[in-house]
PDB file of C-alpha atoms in Angstrom:
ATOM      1  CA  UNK A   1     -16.507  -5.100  28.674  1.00 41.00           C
ATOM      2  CA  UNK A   2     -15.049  -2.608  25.737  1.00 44.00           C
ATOM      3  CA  UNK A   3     -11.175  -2.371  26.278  1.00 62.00           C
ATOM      4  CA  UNK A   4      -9.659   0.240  24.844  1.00 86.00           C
ATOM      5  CA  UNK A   5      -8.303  -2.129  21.885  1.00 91.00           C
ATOM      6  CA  UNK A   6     -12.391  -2.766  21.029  1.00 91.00           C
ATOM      7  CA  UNK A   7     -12.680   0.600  21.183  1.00 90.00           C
ATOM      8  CA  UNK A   8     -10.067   0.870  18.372  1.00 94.00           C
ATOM      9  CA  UNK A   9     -10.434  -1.857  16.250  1.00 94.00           C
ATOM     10  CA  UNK A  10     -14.061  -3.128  16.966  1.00 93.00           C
ATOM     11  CA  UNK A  11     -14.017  -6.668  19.268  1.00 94.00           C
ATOM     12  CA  UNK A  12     -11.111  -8.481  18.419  1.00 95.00           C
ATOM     13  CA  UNK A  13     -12.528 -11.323  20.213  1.00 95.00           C
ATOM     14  CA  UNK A  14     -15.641 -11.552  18.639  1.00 96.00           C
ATOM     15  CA  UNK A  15     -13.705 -11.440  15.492  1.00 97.00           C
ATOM     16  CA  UNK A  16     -11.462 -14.186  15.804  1.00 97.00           C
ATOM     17  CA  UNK A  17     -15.121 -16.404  17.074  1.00 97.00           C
ATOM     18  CA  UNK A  18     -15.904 -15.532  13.613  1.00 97.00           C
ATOM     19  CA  UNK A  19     -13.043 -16.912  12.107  1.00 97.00           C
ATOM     20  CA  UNK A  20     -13.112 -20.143  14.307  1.00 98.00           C
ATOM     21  CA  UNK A  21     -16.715 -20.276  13.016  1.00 98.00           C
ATOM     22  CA  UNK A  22     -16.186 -19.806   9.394  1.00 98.00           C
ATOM     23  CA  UNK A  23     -12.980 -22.024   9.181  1.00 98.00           C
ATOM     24  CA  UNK A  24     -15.106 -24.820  10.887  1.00 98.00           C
ATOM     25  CA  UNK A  25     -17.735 -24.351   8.400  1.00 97.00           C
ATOM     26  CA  UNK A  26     -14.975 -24.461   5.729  1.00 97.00           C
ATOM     27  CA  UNK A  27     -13.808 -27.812   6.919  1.00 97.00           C
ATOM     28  CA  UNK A  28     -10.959 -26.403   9.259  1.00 98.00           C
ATOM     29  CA  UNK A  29     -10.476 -26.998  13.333  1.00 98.00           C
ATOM     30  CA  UNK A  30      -9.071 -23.766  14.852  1.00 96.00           C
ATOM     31  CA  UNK A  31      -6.251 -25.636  16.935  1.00 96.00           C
ATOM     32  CA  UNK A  32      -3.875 -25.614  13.613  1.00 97.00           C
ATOM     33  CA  UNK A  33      -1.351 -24.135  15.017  1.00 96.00           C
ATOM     34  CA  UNK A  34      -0.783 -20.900  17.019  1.00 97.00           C
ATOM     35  CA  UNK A  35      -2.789 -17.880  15.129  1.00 98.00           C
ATOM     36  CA  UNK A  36       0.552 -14.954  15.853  1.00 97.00           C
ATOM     37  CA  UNK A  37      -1.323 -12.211  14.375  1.00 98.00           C
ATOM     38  CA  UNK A  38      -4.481  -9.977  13.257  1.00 98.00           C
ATOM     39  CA  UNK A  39      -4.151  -7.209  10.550  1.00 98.00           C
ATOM     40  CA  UNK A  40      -6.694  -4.396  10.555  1.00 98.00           C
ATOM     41  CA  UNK A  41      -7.303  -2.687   7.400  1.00 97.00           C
ATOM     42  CA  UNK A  42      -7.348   1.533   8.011  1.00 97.00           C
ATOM     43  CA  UNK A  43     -10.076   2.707   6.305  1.00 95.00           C
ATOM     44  CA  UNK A  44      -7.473   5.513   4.764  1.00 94.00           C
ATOM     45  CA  UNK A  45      -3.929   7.699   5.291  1.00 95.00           C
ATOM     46  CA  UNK A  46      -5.829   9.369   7.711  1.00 95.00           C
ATOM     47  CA  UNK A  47      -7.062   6.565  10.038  1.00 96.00           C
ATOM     48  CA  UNK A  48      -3.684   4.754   9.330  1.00 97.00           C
ATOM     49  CA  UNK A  49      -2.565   8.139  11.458  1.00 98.00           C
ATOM     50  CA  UNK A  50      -4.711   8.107  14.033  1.00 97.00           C
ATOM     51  CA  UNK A  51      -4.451   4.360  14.748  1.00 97.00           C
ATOM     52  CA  UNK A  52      -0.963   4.436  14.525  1.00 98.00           C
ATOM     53  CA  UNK A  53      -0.830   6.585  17.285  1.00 97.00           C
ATOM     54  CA  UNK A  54      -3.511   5.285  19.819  1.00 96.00           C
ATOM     55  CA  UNK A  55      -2.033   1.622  19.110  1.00 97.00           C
ATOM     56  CA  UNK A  56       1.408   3.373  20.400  1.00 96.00           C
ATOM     57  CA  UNK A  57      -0.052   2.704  24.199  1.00 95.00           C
ATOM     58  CA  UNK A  58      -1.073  -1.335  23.538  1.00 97.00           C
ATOM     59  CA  UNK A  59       2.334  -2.405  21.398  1.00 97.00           C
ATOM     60  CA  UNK A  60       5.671  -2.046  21.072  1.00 97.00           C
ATOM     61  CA  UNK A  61       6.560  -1.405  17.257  1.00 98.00           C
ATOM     62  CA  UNK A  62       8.160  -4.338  15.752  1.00 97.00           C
ATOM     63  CA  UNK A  63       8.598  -2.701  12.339  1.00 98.00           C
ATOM     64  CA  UNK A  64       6.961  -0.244   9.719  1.00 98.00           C
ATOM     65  CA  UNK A  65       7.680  -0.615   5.768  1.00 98.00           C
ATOM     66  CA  UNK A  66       6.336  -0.826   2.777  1.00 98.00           C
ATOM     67  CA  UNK A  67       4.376  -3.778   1.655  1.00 95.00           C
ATOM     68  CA  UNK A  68       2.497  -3.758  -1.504  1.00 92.00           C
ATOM     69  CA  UNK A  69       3.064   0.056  -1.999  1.00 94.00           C
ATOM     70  CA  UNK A  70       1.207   0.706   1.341  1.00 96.00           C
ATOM     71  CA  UNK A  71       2.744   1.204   4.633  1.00 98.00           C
ATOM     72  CA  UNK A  72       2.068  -1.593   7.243  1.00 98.00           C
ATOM     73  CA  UNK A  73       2.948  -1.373  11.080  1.00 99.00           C
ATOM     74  CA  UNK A  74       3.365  -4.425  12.997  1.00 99.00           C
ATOM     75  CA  UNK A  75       3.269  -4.403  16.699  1.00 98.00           C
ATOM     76  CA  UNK A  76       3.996  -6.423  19.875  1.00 98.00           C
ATOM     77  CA  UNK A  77       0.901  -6.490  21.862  1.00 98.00           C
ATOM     78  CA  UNK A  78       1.541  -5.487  25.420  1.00 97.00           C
ATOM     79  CA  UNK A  79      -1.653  -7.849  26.397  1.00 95.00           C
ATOM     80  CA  UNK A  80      -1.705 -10.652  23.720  1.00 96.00           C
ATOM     81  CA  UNK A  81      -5.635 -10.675  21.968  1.00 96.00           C
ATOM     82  CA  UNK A  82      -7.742 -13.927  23.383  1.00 94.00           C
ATOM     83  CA  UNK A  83     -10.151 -16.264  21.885  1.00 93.00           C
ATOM     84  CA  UNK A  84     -10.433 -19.617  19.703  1.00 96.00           C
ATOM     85  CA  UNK A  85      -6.878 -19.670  18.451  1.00 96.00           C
ATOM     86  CA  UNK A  86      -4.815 -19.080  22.092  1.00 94.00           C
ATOM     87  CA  UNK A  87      -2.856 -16.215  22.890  1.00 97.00           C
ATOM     88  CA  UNK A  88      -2.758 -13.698  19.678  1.00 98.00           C
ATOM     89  CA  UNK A  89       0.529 -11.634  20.416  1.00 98.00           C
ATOM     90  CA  UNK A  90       0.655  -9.188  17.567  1.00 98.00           C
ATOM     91  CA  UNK A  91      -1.426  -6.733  14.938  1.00 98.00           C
ATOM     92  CA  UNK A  92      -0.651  -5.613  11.770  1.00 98.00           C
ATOM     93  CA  UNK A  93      -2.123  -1.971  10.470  1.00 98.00           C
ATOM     94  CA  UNK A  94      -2.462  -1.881   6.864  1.00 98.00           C
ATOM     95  CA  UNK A  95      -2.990   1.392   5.067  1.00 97.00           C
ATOM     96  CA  UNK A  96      -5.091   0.939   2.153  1.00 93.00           C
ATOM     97  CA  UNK A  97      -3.337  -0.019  -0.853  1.00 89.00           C
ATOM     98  CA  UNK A  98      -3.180   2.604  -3.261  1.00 84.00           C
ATOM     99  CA  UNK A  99      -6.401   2.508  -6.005  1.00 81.00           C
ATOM    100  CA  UNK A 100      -7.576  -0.008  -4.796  1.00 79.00           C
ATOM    101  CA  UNK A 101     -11.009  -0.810  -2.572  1.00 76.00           C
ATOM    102  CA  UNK A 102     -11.173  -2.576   0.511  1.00 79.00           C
ATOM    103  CA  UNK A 103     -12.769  -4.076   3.279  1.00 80.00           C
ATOM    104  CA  UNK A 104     -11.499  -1.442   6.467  1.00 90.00           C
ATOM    105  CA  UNK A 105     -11.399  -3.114   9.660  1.00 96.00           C
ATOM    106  CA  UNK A 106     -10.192  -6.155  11.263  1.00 97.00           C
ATOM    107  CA  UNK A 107      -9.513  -8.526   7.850  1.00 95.00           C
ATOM    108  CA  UNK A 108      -7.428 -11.694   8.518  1.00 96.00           C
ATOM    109  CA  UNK A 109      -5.618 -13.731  11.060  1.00 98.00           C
ATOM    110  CA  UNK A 110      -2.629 -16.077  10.208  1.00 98.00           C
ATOM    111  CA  UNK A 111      -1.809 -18.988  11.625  1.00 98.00           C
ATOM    112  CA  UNK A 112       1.509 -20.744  11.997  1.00 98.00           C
ATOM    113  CA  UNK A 113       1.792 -24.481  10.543  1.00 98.00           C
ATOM    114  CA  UNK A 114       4.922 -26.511  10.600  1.00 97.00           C
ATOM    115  CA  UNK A 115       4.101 -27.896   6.578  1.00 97.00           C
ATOM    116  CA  UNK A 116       1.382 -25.934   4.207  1.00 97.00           C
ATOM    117  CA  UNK A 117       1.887 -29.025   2.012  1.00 96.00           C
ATOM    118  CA  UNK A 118       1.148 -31.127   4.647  1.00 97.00           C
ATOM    119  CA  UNK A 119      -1.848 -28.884   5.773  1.00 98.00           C
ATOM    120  CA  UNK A 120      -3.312 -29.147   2.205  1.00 97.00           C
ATOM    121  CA  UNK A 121      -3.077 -32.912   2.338  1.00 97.00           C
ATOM    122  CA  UNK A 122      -4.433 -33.565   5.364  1.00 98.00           C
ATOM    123  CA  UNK A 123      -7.931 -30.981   4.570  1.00 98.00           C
ATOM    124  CA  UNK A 124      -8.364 -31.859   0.812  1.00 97.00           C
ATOM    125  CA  UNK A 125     -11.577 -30.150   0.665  1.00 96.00           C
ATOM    126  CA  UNK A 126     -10.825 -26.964   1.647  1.00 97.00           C
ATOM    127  CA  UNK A 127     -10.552 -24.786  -1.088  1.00 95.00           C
ATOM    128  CA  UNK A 128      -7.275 -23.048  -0.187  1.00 97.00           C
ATOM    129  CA  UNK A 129      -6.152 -20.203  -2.206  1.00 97.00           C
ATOM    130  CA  UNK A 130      -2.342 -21.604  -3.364  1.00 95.00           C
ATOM    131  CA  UNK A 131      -1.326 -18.488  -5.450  1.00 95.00           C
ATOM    132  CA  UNK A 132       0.710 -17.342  -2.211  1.00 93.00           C
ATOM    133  CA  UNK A 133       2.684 -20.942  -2.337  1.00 89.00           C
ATOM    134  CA  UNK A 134       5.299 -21.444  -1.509  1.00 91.00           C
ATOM    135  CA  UNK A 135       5.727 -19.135   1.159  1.00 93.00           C
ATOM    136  CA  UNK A 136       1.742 -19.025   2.021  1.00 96.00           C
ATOM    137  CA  UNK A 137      -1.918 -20.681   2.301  1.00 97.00           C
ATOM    138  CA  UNK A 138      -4.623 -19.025   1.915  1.00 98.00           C
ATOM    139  CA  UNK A 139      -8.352 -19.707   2.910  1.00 98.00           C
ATOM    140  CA  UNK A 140     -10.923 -16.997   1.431  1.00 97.00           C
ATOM    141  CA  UNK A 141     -13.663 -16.431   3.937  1.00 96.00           C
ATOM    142  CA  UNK A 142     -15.344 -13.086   2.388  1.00 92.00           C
ATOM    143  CA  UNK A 143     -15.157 -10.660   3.834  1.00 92.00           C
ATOM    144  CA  UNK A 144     -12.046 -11.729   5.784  1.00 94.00           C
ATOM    145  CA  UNK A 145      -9.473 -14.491   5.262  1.00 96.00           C
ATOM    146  CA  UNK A 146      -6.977 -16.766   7.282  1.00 98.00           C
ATOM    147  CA  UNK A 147      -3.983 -17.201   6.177  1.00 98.00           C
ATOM    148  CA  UNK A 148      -1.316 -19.959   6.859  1.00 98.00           C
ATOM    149  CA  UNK A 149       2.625 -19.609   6.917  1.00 97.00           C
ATOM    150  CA  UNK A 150       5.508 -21.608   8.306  1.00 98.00           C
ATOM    151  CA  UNK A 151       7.271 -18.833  10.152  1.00 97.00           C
ATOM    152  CA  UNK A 152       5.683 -16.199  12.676  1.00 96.00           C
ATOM    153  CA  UNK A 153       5.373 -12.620  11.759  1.00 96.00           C
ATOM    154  CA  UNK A 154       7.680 -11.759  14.253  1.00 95.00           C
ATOM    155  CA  UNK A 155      10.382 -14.047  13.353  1.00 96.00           C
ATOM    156  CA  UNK A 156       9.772 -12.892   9.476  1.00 96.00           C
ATOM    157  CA  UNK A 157      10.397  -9.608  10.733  1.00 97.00           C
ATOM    158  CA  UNK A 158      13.605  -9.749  12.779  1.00 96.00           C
ATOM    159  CA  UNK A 159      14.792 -11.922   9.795  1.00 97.00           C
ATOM    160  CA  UNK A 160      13.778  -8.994   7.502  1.00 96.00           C
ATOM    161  CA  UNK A 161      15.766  -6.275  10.189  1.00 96.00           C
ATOM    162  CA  UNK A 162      18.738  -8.197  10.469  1.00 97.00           C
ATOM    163  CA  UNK A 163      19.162  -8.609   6.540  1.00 98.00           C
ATOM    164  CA  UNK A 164      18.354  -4.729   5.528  1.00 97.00           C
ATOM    165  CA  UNK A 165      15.296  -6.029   3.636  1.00 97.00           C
ATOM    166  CA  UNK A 166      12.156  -3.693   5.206  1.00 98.00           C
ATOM    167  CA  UNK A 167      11.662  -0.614   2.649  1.00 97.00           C
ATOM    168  CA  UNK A 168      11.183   2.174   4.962  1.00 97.00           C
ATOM    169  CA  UNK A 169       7.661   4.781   4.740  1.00 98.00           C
ATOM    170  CA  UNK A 170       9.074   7.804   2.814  1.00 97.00           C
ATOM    171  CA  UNK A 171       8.791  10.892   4.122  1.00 95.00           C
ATOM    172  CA  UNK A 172       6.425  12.336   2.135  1.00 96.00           C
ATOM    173  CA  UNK A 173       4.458   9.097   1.936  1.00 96.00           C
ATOM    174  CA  UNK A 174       1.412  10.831   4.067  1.00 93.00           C
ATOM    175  CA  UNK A 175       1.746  13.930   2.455  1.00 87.00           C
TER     176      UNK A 175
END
């Protein structure tokens, strides 16, 4: 059955079976931890737009700033997503980083884990991508990735509120 989320963002379900199946392959159960969000990747400012505004009916907005010179909306999910990894409760929209090429569409999860040192030494054979440390883990799976933190998106972000640290979208940002 296509929900109206599928119809936005392609099957978020059959996305995160991928996932499951590529982080088994890579030596990795998916019952980590809880996974607390998906980001999609907008193909451009334009699609940004237009799924920032059809997302409007499945989310509450958490926050929108500026990450990595690129805006990036999180929201609430008003039905959290379902598969391998439990209940999913948010998504991310990322517009595409400025100059630089990318895969468009639904590109990681991230998964809460109480210790990424921890996680590292109990799956030495995963080849985790450790430039994010200390803050974050991260396991290539081209095209996509999962990523690993300590601390939920949406506790990151009320952290981030309450302290005055999100850079807000300028104005003129979508021209």
């Amino acid at each position: 059955m296509v929900t109206g989320l599928d119809a936005l963002l392609g099957d978020p379900g059959a996305f995160l079976r991928q996932l499951a199946g590529a982080m088994a392959r890579a030596g990795l159960p998916a019952d980590l931890g809880p996974m607390d969000h998906l980001c999609y990747r907008a193909r451009d400012k334009a699609d940004y737009l237009r799924l920032r505004a059809a997302l409007a009916e499945h989310g509450e907005p958490l926050v929108e700033g500026m990450i990595g010179g690129r805006p990036i909306l999180t929201l609430a999910l008003h039905r959290p997503l379902s598969g391998p990894f439990g209940p999913v409760p948010c998504l991310e929209l990322a517009a595409p980083k400025p100059g630089r090429v990318h895969h468009h569409g639904l590109e990681h999860g991230e998964i809460v884990v109480p210790d990424l040192a921890a996680l590292q030494a109990r799956y030495p054979g995963v080849s985790f991508d450790t430039g994010g440390l200390p803050h974050e883990l991260t396991l290539p799976l081209p095209p996509w990735q999962v990523k690993f933190h300590c601390t939920s998106l949406a506790d990151t972000i009320a952290r981030e509120r309450a302290q005055g640290l999100v850079v807000p979208v300028p104005a003129d940002y979508f021209g």
